[in-house]
XYZ file of C-alpha atoms in Angstrom:
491
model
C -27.379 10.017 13.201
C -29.323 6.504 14.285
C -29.473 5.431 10.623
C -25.898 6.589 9.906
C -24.494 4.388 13.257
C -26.625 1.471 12.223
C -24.536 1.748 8.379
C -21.658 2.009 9.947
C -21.527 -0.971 12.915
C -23.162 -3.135 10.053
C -19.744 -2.546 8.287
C -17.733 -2.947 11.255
C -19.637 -6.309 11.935
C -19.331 -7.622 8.071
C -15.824 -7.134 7.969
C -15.527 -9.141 11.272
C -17.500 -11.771 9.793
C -15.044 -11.745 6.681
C -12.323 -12.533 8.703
C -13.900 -15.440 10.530
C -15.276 -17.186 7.277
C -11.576 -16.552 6.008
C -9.975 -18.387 8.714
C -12.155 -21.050 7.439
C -9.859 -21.045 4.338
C -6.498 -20.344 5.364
C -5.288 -23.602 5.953
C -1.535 -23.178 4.223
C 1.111 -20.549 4.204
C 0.491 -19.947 0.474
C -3.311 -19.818 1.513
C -2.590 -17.231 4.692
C 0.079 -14.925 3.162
C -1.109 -14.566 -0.547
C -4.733 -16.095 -0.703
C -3.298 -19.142 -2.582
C -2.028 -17.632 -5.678
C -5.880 -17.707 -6.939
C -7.226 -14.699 -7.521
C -9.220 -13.791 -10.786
C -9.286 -10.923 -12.544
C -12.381 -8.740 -10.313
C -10.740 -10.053 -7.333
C -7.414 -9.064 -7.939
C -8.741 -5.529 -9.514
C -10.582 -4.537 -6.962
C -8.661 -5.566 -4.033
C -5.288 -3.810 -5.485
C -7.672 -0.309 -5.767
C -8.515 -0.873 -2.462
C -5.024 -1.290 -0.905
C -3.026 1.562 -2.788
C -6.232 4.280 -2.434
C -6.180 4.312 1.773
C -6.885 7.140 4.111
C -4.211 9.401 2.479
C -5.593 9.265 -1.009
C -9.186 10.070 0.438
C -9.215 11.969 3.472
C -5.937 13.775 2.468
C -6.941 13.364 -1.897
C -10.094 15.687 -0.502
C -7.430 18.279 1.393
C -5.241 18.818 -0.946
C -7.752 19.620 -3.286
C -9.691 22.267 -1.016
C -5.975 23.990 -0.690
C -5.098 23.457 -4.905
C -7.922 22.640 -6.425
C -7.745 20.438 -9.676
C -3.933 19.952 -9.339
C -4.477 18.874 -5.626
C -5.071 15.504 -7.760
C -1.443 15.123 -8.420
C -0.715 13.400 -5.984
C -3.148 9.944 -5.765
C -2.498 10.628 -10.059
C 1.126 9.394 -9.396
C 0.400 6.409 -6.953
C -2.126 5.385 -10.262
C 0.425 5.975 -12.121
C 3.012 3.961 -10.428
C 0.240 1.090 -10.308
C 0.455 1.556 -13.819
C 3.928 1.270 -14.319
C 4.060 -1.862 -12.222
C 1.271 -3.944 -14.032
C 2.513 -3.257 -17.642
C 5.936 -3.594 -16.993
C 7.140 -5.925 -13.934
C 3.756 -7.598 -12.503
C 4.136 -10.467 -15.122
C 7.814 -11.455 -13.979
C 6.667 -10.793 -10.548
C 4.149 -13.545 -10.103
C 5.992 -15.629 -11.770
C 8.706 -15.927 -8.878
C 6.369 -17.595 -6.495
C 8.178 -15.810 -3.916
C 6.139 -14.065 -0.475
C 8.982 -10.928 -0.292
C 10.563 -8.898 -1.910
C 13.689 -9.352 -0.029
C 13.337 -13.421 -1.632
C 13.363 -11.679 -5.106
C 16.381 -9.903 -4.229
C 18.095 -13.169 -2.928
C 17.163 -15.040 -6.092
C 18.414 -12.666 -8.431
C 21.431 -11.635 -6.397
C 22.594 -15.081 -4.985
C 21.699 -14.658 -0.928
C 23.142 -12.429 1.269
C 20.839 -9.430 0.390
C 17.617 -10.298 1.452
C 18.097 -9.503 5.709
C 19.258 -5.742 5.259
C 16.476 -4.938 2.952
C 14.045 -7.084 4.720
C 14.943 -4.715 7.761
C 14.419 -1.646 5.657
C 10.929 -3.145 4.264
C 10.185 -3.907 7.639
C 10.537 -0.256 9.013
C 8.739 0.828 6.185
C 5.434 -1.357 5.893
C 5.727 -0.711 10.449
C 5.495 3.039 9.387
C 2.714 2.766 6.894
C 0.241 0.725 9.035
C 1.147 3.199 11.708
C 0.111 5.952 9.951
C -3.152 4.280 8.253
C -4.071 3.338 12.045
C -3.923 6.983 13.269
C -6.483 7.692 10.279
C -9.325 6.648 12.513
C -9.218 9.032 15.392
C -10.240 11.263 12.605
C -13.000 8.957 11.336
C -14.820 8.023 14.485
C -14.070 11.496 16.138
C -16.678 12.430 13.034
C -18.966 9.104 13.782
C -19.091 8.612 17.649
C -17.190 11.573 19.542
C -14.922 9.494 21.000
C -11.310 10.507 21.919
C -8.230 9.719 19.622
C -6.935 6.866 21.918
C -10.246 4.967 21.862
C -10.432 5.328 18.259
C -7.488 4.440 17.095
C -7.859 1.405 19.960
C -11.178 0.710 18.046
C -10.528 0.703 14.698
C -7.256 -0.713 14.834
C -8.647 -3.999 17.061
C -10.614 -4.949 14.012
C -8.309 -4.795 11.815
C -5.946 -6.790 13.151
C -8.716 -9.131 14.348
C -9.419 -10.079 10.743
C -6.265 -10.083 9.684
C -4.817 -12.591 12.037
C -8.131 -14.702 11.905
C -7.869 -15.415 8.141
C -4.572 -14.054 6.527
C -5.112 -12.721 3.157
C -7.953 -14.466 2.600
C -9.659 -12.647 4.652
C -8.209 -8.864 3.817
C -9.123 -9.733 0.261
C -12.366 -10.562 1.334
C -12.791 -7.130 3.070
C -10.685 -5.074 0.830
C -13.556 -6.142 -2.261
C -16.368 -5.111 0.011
C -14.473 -1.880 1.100
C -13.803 -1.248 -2.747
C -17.607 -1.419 -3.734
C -17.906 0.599 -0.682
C -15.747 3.308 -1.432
C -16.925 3.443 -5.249
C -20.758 3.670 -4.184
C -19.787 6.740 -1.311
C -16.877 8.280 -3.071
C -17.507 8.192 -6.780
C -21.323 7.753 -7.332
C -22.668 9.737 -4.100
C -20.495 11.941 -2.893
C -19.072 13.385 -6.006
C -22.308 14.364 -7.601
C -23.886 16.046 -4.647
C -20.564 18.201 -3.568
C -20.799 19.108 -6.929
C -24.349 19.954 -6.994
C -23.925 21.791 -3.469
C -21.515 24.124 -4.527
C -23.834 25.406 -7.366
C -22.199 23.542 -10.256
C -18.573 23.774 -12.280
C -19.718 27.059 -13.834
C -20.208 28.369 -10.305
C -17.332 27.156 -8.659
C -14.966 29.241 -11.713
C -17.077 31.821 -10.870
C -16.023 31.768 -7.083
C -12.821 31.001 -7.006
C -9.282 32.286 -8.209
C -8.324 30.937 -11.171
C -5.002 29.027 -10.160
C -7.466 26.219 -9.145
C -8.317 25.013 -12.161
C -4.359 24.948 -13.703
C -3.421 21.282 -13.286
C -0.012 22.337 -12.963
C -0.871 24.797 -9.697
C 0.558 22.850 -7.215
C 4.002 23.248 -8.384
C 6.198 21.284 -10.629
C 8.478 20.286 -8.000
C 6.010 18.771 -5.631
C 4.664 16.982 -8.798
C 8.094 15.613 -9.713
C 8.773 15.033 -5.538
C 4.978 12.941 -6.121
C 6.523 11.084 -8.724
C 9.864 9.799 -7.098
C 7.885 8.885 -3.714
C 4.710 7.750 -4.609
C 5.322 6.290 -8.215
C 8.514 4.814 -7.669
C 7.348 3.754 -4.234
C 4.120 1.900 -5.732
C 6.658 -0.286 -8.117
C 8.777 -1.942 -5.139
C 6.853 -1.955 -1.542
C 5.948 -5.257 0.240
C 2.353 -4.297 0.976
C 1.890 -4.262 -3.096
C 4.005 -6.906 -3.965
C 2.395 -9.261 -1.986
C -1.100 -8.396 -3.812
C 0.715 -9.120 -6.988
C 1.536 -12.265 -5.466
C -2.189 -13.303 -4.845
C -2.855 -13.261 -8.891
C -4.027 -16.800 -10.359
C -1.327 -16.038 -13.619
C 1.152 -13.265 -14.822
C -2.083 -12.383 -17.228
C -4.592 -11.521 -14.658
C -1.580 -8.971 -12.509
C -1.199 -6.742 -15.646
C -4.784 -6.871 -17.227
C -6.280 -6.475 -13.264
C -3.472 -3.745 -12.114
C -4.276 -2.153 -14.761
C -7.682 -1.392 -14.671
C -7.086 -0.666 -11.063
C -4.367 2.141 -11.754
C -7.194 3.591 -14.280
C -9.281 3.900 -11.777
C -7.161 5.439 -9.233
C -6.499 7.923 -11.946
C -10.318 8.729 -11.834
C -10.397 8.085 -8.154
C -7.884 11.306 -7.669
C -9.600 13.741 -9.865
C -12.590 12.969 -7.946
C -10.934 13.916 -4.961
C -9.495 16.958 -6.108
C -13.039 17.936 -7.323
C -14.671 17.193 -3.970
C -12.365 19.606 -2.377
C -12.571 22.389 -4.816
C -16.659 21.756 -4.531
C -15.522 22.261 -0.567
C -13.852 25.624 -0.722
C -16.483 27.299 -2.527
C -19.001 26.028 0.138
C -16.419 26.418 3.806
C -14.167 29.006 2.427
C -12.388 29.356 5.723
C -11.530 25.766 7.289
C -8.537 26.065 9.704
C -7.557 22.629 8.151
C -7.497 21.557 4.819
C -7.631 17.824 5.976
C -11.139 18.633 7.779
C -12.827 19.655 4.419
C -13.834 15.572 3.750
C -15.102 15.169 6.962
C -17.150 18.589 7.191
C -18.853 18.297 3.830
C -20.055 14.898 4.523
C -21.251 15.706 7.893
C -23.287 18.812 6.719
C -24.394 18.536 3.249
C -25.343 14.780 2.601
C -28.367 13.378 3.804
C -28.946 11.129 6.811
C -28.284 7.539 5.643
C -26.167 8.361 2.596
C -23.680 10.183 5.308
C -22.969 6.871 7.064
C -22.076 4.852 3.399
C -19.532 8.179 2.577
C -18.129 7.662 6.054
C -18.135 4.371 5.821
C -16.453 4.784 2.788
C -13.746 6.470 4.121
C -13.792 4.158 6.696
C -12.707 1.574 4.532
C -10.138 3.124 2.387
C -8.278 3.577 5.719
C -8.928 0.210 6.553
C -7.654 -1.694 3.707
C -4.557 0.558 3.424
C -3.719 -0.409 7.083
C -4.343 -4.525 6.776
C -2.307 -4.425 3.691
C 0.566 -2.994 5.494
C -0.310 -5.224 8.772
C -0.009 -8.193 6.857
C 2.944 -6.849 4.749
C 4.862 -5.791 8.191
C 4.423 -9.368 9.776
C 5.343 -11.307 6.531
C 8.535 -9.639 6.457
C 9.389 -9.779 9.907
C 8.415 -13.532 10.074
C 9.512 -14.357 6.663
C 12.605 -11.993 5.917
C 13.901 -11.629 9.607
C 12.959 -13.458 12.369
C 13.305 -17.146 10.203
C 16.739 -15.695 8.881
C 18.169 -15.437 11.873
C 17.181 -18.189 13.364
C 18.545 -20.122 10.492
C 15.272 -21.353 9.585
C 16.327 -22.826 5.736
C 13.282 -23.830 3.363
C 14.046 -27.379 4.183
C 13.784 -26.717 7.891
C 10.107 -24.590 7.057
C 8.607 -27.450 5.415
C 9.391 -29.925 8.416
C 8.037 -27.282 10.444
C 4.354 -28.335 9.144
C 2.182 -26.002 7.096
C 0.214 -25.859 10.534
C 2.778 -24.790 12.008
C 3.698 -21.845 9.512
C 0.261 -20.695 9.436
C 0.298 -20.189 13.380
C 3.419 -18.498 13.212
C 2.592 -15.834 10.576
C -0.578 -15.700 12.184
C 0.711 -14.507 15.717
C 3.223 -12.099 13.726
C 0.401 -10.185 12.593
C -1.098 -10.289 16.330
C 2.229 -9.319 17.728
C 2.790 -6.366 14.902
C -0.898 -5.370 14.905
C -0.499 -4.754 18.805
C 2.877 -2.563 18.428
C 1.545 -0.476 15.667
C -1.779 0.272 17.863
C 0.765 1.156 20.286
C 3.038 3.319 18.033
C 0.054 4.800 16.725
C -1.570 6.472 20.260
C 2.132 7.674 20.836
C 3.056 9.684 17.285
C 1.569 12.591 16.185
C 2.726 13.740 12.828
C 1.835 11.730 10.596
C 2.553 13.550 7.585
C 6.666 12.862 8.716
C 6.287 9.534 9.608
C 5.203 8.806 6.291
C 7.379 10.612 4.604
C 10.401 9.101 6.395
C 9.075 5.770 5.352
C 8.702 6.333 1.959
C 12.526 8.023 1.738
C 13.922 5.043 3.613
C 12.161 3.002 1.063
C 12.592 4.314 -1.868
C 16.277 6.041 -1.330
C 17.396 2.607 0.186
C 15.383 -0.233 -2.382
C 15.005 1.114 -5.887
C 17.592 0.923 -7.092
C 19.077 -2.648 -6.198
C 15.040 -3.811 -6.990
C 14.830 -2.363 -10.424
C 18.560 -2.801 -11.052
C 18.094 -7.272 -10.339
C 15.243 -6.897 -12.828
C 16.588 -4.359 -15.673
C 20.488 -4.998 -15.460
C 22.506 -8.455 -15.751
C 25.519 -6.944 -14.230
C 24.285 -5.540 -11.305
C 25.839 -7.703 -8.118
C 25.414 -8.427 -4.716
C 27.929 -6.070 -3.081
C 26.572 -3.282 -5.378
C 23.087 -4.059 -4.254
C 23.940 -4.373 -0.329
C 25.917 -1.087 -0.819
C 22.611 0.823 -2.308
C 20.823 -0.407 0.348
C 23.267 0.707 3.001
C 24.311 4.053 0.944
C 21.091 5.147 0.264
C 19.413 4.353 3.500
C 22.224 6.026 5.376
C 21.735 9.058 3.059
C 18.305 9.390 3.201
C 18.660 9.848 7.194
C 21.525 11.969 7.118
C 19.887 14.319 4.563
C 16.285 14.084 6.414
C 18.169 15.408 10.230
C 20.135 18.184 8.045
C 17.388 19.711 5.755
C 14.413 18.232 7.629
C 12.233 15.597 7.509
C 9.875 16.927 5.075
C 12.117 18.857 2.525
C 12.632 17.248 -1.265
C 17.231 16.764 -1.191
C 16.616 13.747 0.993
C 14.571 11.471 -1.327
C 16.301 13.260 -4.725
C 20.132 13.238 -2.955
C 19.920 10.029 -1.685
C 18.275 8.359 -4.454
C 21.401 9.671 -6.651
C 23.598 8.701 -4.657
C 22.267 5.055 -4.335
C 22.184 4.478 -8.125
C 25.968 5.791 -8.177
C 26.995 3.182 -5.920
C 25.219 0.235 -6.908
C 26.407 0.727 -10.673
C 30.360 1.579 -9.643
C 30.812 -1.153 -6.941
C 28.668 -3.763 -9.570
C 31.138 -3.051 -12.315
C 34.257 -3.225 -9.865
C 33.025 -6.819 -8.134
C 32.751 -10.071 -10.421
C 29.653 -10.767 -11.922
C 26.631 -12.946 -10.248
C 27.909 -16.538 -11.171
C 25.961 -17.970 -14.112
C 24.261 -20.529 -11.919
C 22.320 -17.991 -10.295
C 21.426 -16.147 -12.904
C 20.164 -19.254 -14.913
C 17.727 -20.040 -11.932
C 16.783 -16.119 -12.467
C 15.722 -16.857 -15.695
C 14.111 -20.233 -14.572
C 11.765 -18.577 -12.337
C 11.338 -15.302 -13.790
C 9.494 -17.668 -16.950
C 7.303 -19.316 -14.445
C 8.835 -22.391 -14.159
C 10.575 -23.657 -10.009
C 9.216 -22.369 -6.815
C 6.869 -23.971 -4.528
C 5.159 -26.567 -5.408
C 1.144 -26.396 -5.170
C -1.135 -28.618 -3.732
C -4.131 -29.480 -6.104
C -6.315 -27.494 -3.941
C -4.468 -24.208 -4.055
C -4.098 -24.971 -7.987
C -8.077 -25.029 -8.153
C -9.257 -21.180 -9.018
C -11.833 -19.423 -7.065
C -14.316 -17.173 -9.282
C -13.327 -13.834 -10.212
């Protein structure tokens, strides 16, 4: 395993180094929170494949598909799909808000007043998701280094909230395109191939097992339509992707880039399905469908190429978990903390760009720390997740796609399908459980019903309002650039 440690503390070192030479950058809030607005076409590609395809789609893409087989792909084939969705249809107006939140896109369109209640909800949500990226490597480095879960998750999580509060988003970008190329060489081109190859072959693999795993359907239409609501939906409104949309140089380069990164997520998952079907034929009886990506790396690839697959994996749990860092402490600086402290956009600019840069940049500290914390003390993740993407997708569709698809939509109807559909989420999650489908379908419902009655019953946004809507939403307001963060980097 010498050669294998040696890959993977070379890693570990680069993507320390990353951070430090993106501190070197960071020098504005613009620059710290969303890389200066700046990023070409590669860039943004690669970096938004690395944030959406984390531990889950990997590690768990792998599991599913030793328990389904081809169909196991279903679910990383919505969150592409969803990526989709976002980069041909909103990523254009997006970027062309110059906002940092998506709790500021909600006070644009609605007129204030909406942005602190969702900012909360984003806020639990993006908490949840690093959380659960961060438990991802007690599994990792229990593989790599024997070490117990506490010291792992200890481990891995320092780093990443080392370069993240060194260098912002400069510096996750930075990491997230080297964890990308990463995770393409060890996923795609390596470990793929030889699984493949292991388990004697497609025509072998029929051969051996029943024939349910090769229906794409055989996971079950209702868990694909469930996949659809949480993960597709999910992938059009959450911070953590929002803010990469945020990092594009123009409206052209989020939909042309997102969408060669949601192809290749679709490709991504079918790999991972394929992986774990190649796993079942060769470990028919795991006790743990989740263990099937560690075991066939650790005993069918050889020495050296094992330590790029695990460093692979490695990194998709990495970039998953400083894209929700960074997501968590923008909102809680941005959407909470300056909010209640009545911090107005006048009052952030005589703060000093200095100033905001040290502040954002001891949020992530301070919310890197607590989800390290969280992290050591929870032990499902599988719920935590899923009560993270309910709250956020029962409590923030609807008012989010509503302010961008419907002119009549209000601020009281948007507040209540926050409130409505957060409350019903949580009240449906403690009476059928945590992990049943009625919570996300139920409360969804019932937050659509609300925000369109109360909207239709309360006078309409005022025109001023929605004519700075349309002002932004066609590129034109927001903050003004400096002539260095108007300068593009290379792709």
């Amino acid at each position: 395993m010498a050669v294998d440690y040696a890959v993977i503390v070379v890693y570990l070192a680069g993507m320390l180094g990353m951070g430090w030479w993106g501190m070197r950058r960071a020098k504005s809030k613009s620059e710290f929170l969303v890389a200066g607005r700046r990023l070409g076409p590669t860039m943004y590609s690669g970096t938004m494949a690395a944030i959406v395809l984390g531990g889950a789609s990997t590690i768990g893409g792998v599991g599913l598909g030793y328990k389904y087989g081809l169909s196991g792909a279903w679910m990383v084939f919505t969150i592409g799909l969803g990526l989709l969705a976002l980069s041909v249809f909103f990523s254009a107006r997006i970027a062309r808000l110059k906002v940092y939140t998506v709790s500021e896109m909600l006070d644009l369109r609605y007129g204030g007043r909406a942005g602190l209640i969702a900012g909360v909800v984003m806020w639990a949500y993006t908490l949840m998701l690093a959380v659960t990226s961060t438990i991802a490597y007690a599994t990792i480095f229990d593989v790599l280094f024997d070490i117990n879960r506490t010291a792992s998750i200890i481990l891995g999580g320092a780093i990443v909230v080392a370069y993240s509060t060194l260098g912002g988003m400069w510096s996750i970008t930075l990491t997230d395109m080297v964890q990308f190329v990463v995770k393409t060489i060890g996923v795609l081109l390596l470990l793929l191939p030889i699984a493949v190859v292991k388990a004697g072959g497609f025509s072998e693999m029929k051969a051996k097992l029943p024939t349910e795993y090769f229906d794409p359907l055989g996971i079950g239409g209702e868990t694909i339509f469930t996949y659809v609501l949480i993960y597709t939906f999910g992938m059009l409104i959450g911070q953590d992707i929002w803010q990469r949309v945020y990092t594009a140089r123009s409206d052209k380069v989020a939909r042309y880039g997102g969408t060669v990164a949601g192809t290749y997520c679709l490709v991504y998952a079918l790999a991972g399905a394929v992986i774990g079907t190649a796993a079942k034929v060769l470990y028919p009886k795991l006790p743990n469908a989740d263990d099937a990506f560690a075991t066939i790396v650790k005993d069918e690839l050889p020495m050296g190429v094992r330590g790029l697959v695990l460093a692979a994996a490695l990194a998709a749990v990495m970039s998953t978990s400083s894209g929700a860092l960074i997501a968590c402490a923008t909102v809680a600086n941005n959407d909470i903390w300056s909010r209640l402290r009545g911090l107005t956009s006048r009052g952030a600019k005589e703060h000093g760009e200095a100033d905001e840069v040290k502040d954002n940049r001891m949020f992530i500290l301070a919310m890197g720390i607590a989800v390290i914390c969280i992290a050591i003390a929870l032990n499902n993740v599988v719920e935590a997740l899923t009560v993270a993407y309910n709250l956020l997708v029962g409590g923030l569709l609807v008012p989010i796609l509503g302010g961008l698809l419907w002119k009549r939509g209000t601020v009281a109807g948007a507040l209540a399908a926050v409130i409505v559909g957060g409350l019903s989420v949580i009240g449906l999650m403690a009476t059928y459980g945590i992990l049943a489908n009625e919570p996300i379908y139920y409360g969804l419902l019932a937050s659509l019903a609300v925000y369109i009655v109360v909207s239709l019953v309360t006078p309409p946004t005022d025109e001023a309002t929605l004519a700075n809507w349309r002002e932004r939403l066609a590129g034109r307001g927001g903050e003004e650039e400096t002539p260095a963060e108007a300068a593009p980097v290379p792709s």
